[in-house]
Coordinates of C-alpha atoms in Angstrom, one line a residue:
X283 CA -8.6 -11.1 -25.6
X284 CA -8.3 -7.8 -23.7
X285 CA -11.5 -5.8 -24.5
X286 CA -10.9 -2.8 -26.7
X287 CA -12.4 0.6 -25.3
X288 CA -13.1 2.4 -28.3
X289 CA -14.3 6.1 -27.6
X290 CA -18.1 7.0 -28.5
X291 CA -18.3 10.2 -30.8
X292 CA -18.4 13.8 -29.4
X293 CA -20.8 15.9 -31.0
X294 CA -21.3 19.8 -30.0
X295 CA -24.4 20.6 -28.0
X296 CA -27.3 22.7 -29.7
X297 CA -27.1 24.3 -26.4
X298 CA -23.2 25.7 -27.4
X299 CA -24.8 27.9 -29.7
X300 CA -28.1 28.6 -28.7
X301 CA -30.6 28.4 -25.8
X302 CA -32.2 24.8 -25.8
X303 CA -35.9 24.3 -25.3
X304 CA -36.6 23.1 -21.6
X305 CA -36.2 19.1 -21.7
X306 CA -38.4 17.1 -19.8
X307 CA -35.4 15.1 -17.7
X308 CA -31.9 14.8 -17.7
X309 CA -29.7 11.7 -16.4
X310 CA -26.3 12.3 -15.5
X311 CA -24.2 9.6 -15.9
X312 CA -24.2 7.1 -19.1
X313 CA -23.1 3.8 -16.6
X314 CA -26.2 0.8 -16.2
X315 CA -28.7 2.8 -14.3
X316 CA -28.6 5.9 -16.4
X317 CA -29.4 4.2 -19.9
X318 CA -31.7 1.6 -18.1
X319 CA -33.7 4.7 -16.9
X320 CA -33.1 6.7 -20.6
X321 CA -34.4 3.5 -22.6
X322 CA -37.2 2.8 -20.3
X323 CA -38.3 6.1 -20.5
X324 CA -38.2 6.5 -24.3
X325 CA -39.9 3.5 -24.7
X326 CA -42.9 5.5 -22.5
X327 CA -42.7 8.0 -24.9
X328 CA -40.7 10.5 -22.5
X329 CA -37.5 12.5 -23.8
X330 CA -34.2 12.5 -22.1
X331 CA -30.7 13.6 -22.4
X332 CA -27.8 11.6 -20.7
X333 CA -24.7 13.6 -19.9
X334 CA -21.3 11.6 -18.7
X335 CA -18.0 13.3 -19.0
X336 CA -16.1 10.0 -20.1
X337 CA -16.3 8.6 -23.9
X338 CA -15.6 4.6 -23.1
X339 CA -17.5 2.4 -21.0
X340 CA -16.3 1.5 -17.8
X341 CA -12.2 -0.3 -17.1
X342 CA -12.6 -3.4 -16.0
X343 CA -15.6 -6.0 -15.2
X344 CA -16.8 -4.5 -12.2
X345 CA -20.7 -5.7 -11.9
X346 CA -20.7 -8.5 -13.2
X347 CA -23.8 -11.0 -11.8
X348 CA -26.9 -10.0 -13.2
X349 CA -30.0 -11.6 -11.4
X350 CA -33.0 -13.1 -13.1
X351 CA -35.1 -10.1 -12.0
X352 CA -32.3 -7.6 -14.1
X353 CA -32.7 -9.4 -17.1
X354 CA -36.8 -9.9 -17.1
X355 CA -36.2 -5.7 -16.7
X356 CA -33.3 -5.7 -19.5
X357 CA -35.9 -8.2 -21.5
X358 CA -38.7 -5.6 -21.2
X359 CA -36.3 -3.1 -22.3
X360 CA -35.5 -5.3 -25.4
X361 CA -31.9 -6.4 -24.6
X362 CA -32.5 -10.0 -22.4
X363 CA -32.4 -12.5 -25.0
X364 CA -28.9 -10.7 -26.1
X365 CA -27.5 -10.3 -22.8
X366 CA -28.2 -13.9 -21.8
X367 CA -26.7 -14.8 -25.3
X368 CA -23.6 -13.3 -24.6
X369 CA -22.9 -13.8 -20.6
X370 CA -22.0 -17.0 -18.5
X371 CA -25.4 -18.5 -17.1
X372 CA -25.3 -20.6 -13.4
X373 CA -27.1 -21.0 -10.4
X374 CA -24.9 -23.7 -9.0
X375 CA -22.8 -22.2 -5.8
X376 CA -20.2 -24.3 -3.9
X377 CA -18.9 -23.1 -0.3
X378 CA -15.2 -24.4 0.7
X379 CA -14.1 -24.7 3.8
X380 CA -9.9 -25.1 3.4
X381 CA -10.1 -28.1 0.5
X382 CA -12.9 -29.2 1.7
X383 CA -16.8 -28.4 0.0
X384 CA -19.9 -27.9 3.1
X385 CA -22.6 -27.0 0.9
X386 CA -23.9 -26.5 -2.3
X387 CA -26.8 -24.5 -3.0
X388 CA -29.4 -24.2 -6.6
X389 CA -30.5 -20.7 -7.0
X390 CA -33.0 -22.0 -9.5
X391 CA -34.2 -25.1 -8.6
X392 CA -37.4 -25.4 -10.4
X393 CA -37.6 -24.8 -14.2
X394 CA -40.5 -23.1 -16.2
X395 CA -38.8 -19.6 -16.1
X396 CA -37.2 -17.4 -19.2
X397 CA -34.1 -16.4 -17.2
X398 CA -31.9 -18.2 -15.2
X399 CA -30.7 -17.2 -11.2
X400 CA -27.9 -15.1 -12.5
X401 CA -25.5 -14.9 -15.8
X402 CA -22.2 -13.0 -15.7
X403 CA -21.2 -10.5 -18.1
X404 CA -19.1 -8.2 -17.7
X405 CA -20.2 -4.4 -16.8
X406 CA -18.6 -3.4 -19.9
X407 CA -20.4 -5.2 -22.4
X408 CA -23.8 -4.2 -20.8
X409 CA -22.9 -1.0 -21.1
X410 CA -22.0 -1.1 -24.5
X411 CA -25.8 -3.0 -25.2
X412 CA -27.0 -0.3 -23.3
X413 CA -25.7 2.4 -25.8
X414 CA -26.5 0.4 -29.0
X415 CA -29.8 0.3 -27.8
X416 CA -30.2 4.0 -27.2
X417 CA -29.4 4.8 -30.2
X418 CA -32.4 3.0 -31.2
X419 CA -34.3 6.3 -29.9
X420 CA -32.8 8.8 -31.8
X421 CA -35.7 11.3 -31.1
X422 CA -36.5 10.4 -27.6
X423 CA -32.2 9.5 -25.9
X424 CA -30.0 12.1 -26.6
X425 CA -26.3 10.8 -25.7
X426 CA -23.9 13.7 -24.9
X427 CA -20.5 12.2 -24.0
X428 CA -17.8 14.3 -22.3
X429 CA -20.7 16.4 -21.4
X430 CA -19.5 17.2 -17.5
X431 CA -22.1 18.7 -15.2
X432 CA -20.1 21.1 -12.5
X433 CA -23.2 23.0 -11.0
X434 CA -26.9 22.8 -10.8
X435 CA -29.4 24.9 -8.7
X436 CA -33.3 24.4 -8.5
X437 CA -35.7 27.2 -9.2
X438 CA -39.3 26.0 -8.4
X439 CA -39.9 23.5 -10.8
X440 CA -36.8 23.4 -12.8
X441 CA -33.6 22.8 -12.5
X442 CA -30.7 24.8 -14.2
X443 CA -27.4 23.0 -15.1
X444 CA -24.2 24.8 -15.7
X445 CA -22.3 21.9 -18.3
X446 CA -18.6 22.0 -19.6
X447 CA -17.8 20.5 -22.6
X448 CA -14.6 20.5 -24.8
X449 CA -15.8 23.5 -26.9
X450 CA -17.1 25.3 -23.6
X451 CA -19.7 25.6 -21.7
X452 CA -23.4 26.0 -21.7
X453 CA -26.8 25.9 -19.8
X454 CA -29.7 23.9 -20.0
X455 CA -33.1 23.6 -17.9
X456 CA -34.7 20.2 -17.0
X457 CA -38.0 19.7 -15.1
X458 CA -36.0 16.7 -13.6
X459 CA -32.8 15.7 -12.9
X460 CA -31.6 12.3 -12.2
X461 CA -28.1 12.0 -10.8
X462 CA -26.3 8.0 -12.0
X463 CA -23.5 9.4 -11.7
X464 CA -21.7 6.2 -9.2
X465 CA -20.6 6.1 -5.6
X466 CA -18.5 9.8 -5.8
X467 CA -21.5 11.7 -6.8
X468 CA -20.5 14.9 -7.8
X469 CA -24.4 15.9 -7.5
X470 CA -24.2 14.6 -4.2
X471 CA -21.1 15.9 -3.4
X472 CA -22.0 19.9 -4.3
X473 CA -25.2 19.3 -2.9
X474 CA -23.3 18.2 0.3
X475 CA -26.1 15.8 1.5
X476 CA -24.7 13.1 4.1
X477 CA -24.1 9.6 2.9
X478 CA -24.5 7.9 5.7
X479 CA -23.3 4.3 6.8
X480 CA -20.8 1.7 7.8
X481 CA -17.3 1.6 6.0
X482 CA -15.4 -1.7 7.5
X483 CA -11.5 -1.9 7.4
X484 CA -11.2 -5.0 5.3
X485 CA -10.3 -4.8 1.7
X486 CA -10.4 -7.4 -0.9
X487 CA -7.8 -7.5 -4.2
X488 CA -9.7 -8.5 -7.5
X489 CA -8.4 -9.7 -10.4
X490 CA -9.6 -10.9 -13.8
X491 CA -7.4 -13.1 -15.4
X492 CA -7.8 -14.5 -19.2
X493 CA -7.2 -18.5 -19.6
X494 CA -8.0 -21.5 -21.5
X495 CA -7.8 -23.5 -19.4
X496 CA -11.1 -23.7 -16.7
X497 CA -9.8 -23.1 -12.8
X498 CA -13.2 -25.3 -12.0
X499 CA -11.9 -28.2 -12.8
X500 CA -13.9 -31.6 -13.5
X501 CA -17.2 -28.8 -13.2
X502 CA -19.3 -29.7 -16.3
X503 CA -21.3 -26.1 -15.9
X504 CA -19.9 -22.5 -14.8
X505 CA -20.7 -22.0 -10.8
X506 CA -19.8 -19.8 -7.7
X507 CA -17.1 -20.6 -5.6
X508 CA -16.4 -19.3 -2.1
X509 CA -13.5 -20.6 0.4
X510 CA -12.9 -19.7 3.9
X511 CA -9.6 -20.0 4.8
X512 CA -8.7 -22.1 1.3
X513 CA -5.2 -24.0 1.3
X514 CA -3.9 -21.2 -1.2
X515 CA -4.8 -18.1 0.8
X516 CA -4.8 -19.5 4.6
X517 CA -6.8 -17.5 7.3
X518 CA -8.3 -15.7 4.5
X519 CA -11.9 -15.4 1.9
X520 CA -11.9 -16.3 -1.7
X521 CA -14.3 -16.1 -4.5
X522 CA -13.9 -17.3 -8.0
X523 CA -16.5 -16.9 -10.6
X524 CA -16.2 -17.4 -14.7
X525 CA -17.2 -14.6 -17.3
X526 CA -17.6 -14.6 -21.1
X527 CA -14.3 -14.8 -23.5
X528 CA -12.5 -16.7 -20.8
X529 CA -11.9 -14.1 -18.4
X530 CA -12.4 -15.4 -15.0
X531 CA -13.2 -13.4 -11.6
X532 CA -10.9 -13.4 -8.4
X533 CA -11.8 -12.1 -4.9
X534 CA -8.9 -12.0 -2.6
X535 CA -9.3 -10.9 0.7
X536 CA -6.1 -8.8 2.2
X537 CA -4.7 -8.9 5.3
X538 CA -5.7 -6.2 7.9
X539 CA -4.2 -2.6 7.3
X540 CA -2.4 -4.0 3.7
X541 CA -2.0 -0.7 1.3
X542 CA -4.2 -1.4 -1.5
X543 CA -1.8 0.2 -4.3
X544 CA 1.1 -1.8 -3.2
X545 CA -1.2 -5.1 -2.9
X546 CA -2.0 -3.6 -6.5
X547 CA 1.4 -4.1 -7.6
X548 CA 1.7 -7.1 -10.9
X549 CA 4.5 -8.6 -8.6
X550 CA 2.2 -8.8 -5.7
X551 CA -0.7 -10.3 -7.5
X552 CA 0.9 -12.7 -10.3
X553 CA 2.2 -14.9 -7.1
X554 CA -1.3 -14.7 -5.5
X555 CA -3.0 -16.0 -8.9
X556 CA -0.5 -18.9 -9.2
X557 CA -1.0 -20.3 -6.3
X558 CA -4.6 -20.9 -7.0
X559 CA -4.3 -21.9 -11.0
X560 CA -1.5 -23.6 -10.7
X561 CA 1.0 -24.1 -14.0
X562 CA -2.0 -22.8 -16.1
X563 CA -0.9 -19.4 -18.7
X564 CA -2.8 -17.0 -17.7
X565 CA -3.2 -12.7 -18.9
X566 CA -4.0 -10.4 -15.9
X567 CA -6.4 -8.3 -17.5
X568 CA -7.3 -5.7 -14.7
X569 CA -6.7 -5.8 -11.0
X570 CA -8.3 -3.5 -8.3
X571 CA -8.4 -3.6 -5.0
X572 CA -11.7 -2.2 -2.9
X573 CA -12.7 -2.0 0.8
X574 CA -16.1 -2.8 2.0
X575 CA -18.5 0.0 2.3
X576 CA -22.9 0.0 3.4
X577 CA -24.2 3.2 3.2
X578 CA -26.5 5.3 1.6
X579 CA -28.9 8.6 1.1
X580 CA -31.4 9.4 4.0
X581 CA -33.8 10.6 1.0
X582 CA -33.6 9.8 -3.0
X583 CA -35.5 12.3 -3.5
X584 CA -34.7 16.0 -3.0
X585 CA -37.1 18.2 -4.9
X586 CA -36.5 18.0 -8.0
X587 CA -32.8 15.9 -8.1
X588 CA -33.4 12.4 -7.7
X589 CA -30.9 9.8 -7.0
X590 CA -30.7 6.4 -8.6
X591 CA -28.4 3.2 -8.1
X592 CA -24.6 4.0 -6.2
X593 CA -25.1 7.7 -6.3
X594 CA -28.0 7.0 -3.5
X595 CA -26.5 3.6 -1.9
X596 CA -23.6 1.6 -2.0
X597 CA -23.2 -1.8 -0.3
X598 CA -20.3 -5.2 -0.9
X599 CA -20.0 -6.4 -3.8
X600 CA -20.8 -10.1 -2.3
X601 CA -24.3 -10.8 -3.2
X602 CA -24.5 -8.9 -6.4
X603 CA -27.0 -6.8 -4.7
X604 CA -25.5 -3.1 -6.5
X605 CA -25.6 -3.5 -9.8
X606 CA -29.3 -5.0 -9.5
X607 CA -30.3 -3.1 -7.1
X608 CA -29.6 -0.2 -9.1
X609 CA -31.3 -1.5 -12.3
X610 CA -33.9 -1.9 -9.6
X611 CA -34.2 1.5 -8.9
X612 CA -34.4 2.9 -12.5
X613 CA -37.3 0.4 -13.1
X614 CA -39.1 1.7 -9.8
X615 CA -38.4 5.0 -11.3
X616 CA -38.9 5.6 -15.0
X617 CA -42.9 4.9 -15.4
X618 CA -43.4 7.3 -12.2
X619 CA -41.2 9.7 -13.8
X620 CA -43.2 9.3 -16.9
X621 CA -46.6 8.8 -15.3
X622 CA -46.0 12.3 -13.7
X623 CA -44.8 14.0 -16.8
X624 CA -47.2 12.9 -19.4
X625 CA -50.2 14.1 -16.7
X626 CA -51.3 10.4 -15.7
X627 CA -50.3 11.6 -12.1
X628 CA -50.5 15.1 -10.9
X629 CA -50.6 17.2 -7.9
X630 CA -50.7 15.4 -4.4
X631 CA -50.9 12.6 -6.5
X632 CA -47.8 13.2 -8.4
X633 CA -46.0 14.3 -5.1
X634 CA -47.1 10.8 -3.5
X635 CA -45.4 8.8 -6.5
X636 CA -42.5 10.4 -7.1
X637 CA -42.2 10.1 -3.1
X638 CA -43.3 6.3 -3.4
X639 CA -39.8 5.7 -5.4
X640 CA -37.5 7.1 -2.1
X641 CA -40.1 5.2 0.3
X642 CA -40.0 1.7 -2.2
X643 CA -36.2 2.4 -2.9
X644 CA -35.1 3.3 0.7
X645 CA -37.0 0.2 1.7
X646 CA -34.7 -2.0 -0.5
X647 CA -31.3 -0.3 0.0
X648 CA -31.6 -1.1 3.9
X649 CA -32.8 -4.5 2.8
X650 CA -29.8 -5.0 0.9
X651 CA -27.5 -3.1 3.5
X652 CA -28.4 -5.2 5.9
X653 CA -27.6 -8.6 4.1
X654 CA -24.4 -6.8 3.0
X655 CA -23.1 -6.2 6.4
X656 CA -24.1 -9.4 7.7
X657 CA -22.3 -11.3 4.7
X658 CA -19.1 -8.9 6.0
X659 CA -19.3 -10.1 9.1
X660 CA -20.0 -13.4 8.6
X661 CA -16.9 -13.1 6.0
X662 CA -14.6 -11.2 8.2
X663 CA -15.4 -11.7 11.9
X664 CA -14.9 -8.5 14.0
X665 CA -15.6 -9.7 17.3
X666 CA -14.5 -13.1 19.2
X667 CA -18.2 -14.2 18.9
X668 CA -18.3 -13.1 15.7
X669 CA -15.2 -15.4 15.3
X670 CA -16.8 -18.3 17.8
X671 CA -20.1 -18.5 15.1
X672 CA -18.5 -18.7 11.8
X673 CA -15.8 -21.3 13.1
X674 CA -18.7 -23.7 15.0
X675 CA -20.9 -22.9 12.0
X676 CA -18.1 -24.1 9.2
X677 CA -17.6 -27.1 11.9
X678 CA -20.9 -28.2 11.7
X679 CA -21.6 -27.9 8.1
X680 CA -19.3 -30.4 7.4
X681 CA -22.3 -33.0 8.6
X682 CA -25.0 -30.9 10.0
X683 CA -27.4 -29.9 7.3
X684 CA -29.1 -26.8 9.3
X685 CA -25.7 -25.2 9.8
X686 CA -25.0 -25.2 5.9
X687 CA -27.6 -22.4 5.7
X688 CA -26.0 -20.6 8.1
X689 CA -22.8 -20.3 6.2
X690 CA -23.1 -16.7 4.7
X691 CA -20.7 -15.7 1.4
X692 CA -23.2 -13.2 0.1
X693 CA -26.8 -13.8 0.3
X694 CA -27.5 -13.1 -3.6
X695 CA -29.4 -10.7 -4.8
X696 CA -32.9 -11.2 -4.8
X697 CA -36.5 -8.9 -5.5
X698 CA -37.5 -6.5 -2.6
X699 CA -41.2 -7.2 -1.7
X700 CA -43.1 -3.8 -1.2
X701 CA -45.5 -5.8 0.6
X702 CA -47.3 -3.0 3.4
X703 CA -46.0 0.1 1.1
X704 CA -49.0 2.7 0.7
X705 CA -49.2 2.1 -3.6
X706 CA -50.1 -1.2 -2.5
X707 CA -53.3 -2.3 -2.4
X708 CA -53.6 -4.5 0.6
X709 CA -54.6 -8.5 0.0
X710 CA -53.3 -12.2 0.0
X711 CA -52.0 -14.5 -2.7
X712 CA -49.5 -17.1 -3.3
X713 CA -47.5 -13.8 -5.2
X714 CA -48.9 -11.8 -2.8
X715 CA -49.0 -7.5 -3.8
X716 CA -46.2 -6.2 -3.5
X717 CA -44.3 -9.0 -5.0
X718 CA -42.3 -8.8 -8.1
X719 CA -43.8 -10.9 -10.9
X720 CA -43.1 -14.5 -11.0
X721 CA -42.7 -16.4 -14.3
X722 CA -44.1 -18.9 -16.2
X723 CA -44.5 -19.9 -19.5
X724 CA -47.5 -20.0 -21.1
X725 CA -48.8 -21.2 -25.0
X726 CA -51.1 -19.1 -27.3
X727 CA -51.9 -17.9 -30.5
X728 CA -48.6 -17.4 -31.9
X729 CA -46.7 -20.1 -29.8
X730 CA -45.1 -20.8 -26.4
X731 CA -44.3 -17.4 -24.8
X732 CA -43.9 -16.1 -20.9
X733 CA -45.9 -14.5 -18.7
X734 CA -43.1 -11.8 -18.5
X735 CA -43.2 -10.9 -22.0
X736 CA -47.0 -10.2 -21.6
X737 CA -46.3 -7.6 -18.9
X738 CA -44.9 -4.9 -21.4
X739 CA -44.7 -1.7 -19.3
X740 CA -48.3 -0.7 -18.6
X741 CA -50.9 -1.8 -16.1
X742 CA -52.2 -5.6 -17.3
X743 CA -54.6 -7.4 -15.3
X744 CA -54.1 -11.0 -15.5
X745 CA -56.7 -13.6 -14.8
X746 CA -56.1 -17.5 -13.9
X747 CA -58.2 -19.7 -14.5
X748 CA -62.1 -19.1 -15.1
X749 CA -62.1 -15.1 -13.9
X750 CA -64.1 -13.3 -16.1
X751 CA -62.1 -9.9 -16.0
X752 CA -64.1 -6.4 -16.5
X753 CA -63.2 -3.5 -19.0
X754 CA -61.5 -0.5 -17.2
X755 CA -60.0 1.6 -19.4
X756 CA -55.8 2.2 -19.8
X757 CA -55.4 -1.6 -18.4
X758 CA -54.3 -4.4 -20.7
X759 CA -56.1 -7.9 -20.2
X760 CA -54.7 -10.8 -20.7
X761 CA -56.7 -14.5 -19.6
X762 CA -54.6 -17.6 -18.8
X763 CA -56.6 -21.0 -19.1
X764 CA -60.0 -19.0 -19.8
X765 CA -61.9 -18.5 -23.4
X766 CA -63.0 -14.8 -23.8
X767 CA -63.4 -13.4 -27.2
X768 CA -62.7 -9.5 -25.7
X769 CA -59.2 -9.9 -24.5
X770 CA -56.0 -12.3 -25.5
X771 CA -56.1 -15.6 -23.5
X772 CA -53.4 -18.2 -22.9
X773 CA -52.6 -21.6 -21.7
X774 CA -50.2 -22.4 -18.9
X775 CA -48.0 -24.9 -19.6
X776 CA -47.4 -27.4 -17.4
X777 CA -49.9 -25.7 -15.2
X778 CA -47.6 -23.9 -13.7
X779 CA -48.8 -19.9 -13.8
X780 CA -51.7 -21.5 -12.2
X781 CA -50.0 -23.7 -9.3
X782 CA -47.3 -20.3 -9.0
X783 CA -50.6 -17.6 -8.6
X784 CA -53.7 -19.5 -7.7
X785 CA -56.8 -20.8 -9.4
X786 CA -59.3 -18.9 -9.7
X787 CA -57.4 -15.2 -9.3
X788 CA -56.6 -11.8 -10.9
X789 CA -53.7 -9.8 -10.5
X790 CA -53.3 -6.4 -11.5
X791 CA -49.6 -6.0 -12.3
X792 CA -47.8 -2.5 -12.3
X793 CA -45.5 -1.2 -15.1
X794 CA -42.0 -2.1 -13.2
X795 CA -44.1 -6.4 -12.4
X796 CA -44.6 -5.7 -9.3
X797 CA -48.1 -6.9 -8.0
X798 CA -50.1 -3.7 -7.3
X799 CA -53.4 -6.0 -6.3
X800 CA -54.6 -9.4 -5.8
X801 CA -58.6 -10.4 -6.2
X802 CA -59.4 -13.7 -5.0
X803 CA -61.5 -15.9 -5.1
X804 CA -63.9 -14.9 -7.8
X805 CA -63.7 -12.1 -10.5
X806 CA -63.1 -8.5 -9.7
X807 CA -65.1 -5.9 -10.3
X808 CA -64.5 -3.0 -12.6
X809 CA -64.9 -0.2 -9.2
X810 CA -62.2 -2.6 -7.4
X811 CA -59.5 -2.6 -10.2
X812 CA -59.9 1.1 -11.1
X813 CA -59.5 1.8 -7.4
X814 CA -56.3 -0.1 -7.1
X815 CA -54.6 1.5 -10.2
X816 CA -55.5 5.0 -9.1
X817 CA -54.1 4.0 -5.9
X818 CA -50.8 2.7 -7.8
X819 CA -50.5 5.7 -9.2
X820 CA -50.5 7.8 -6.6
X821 CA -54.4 8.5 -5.4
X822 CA -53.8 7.4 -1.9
X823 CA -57.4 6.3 0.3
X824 CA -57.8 9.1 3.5
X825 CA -54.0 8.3 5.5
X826 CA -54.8 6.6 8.9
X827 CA -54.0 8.3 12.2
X828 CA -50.2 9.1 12.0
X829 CA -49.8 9.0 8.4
X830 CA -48.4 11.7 6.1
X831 CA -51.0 12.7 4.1
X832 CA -50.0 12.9 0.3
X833 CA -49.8 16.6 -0.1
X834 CA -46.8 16.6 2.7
X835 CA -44.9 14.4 1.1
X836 CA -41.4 16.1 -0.2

């Protein structure tokens, strides 16, 4: 059944009337990233108002792989157990080459985690969660739909926003503005900052179709597949995946220099679709057709307009690596943001974390850039060695197992490490800082839980095994195969927190899960931990020769 967009409610802005009190930070754009950041800030006690001059969630799927790390955020955010409810779970993908399968691969091999490798759902559900949960913050998320923002200008520390609505126009002032506002960024555009990249010639058609009947045959559980050069669509890439309330995914690549409206066309595609489902009814329920693109922002952060998910980087859609790496960003971001406004962070030290989100962020958009463009390539050979390795590689793979690895369809979406970034505090560990957290469940008081339900949005130092671990005020404690009457204490099933961080350890986790520090062996001391959550927070030790010094940062 075709999903029905029904419009969210207009309501006049205060601001139509009168002049609105200064708000702390506005988000422009009501897509994934710009709710993720709204909720996750409310739920730190920081107001915001979202602007977005649509009233529906997005037309079509569009994102639709969310990774495990998305929903441990979406989990913290209280929406994980729903969204993995409703979406398609697998972490089984197959590679083709024509009829024939050269590798299969587990995303998730090992159990003992709350989320699996990836569930698809598509980009308009989530939104919709998104929204119902905003509303859960009546006082803190202030939706304005068909709000459009057509100017802004910074004046020390504000920003001033010219907005049109319907009934007019009006002003407000923000001491930060967050621009989620998708790959056209207006707020980039009138700010005319160069978006910088690679844009490749190759386009691929997709289509979501609505059937009964399962494409995957004799496959007892939902996967991934890929084809190079499949029987159907000779000399050409495929992808198929399946989404809830039997819509299933097509990726089509096109031939060179094809006109995407006219490869667009229902007569074009319906053929296309048949010769891969066969005799199996089918619905087309939305077809687009899009052309690779890597590129992205030399700086997030400009004053104070910060960019967040495709308004700051774009990259394939093979490897699901937007979408999350956009929920990414808004996780990096809000408890700065909040950390900064609330007075937890201030001065050089403020300047060094909000900088810390374009240095962590930039980090991971080239990360994922780069995988991007070497998926494309590997996908859609530009040059005759380009060619020569993909065709000796899909050779091999057929009975060579090291050249099945080399057989590139995406690489999916995975954590950036911030492992050497200066909020780290340097140190070794089987999660080593800098790491995102790792899972694991865990039994206590009130039953079997995880450790990423523990890690609630604030600092929490967590100790395995016997590590007594010292009072320092503002972090949470929480003790995992240890008895200590001043702090909660758990049990690790299976042994597995302790076999995944170490015996005999402490990690002090930051409010996105990342791994701020590591103390091994032995307990920490109270000086050590302090130190490394100031430093988290911005209170950078003396920069080495050829450092920027905190109070240069942007």
């Amino acid at each position: 059944m075709a999903h029905v967009h029904a419009p969210f409610p207009y309501h006049p802005p205060p601001g139509l009337h009168a002049p609105e009190p200064r708000h702390p930070v506005v988000i422009v754009g009501a897509g994934p990233v710009g709710l993720t950041l709204a909720i996750d800030l409310a739920q730190r006690g920081v107001a915001s108002v979202v602007l977005d001059d649509n009233d529906v969630v997005s037309v079509g799927s569009r994102a639709i792989c969310w990774s495990k790390r998305s929903l441990e955020i979406f989990g913290r955010l209280g929406l994980g157990e729903r969204m993995l409810a409703r979406g398609v779970t697998w972490q089984v993908g197959r590679q083709f080459h024509g009829a024939e399968e050269v590798f299969r691969f587990d995303l998730l091999p090992e159990d003992g985690h709350k989320y699996p490798a990836f569930i698809n759902l598509q980009q308009y559900h989530v939104e919709a969660m998104l929204v119902a949960r905003a509303r859960d913050f009546p006082g803190l998320i202030d939706l304005r739909f068909r709000n459009r923002l057509v100017a802004h200008r910074q004046d020390g520390a504000l920003v001033r926003l010219d907005i049109q609505t319907p009934d007019g126009p009006y002003q407000l002032d923000t001491d930060w503005l967050v621009a989620c506002d998708g790959a056209g960024s207006p707020t980039r555009e009138r700010m005319g900052l160069s978006f910088e990249g690679q844009t490749f010639e190759e386009q691929f058609l997709i289509a979501d179709i609505e059937m009964a009947d399962s494409p995957f045959g004799d496959a007892a559980v939902p996967e991934r597949w890929f084809w190079f050069d499949p029987p159907f669509h000779p000399g050409k890439s495929a992808l198929l995946h399946m989404q809830p309330d039997q819509i299933y995914r097509i990726d089509l690549q096109l031939d060179a220099g094809a006109c995407g409206r006219t490869e667009a066309r229902e007569d074009r595609v319906l053929p296309r679709i048949r010769a891969i489902v066969g005799d199996r009814p089918f619905r087309l329920d939305w077809v687009s057709v899009y052309r690779f693109r890597c590129i992205k922002l030399d700086r997030f952060v400009h004053g104070r307009v910060i960019f967040a998910g495709d308004s700051a980087h774009v990259v394939s859609p093979f490897g699901a690596r937007g979408g999350n790496g956009g929920i990414q960003d808004a996780d990096n971001l809000g408890w700065k943001l909040a950390a900064v406004i609330r007075g937890q962070a201030s001065g050089p030290a403020a300047k060094a974390l909000i900088a810390s989100y374009d240095d962590e962020r930039g980090h991971a958009a080239e990360e994922n850039i780069l995988n991007s463009a070497r998926s494309t390539s590997f996908m859609t050979p530009k040059t005759p060695i380009e060619a020569l390795f993909r065709a000796e590689a899909l050779r091999l793979a057929r009975d060579q197992p090291f050249a099945r690895r080399l057989l590139n369809s995406g690489r999916l979406s995975v954590p950036c490490s911030l492992e050497g970034m200066p909020l780290i505090t340097p140190g070794h560990g089987p999660v080593a800082p800098g790491r995102a957290m790792v899972d694991a469940p865990l039994d206590g008081p009130g039953g079997p839980t995880w450790l990423s339900a523990l890690l609630d949005g604030g600092f929490v130092l967590v100790g395995f095994g016997p590590v007594a671990l010292p009072e320092v005020p503002g972090i949470a404690r929480i003790g995992i195969n240890q008895r200590h009457g001043d702090y909660p204490c758990y049990t690790a099933t299976r042994g597995l927190a302790l076999r995944r961080y170490g015996d005999q350890a402490a990690c002090l986790f930051r409010p996105d899960g990342h791994v701020a520090a590591v103390f091994a062996p032995g307990p920490p001391d109270a000086a050590a931990v302090a130190a490394a959550r100031d430093r988290a927070l911005g209170h950078l030790p003396a920069p080495a020769f050829g450092d920027t010094p905190a109070e240069a940062l942007p």
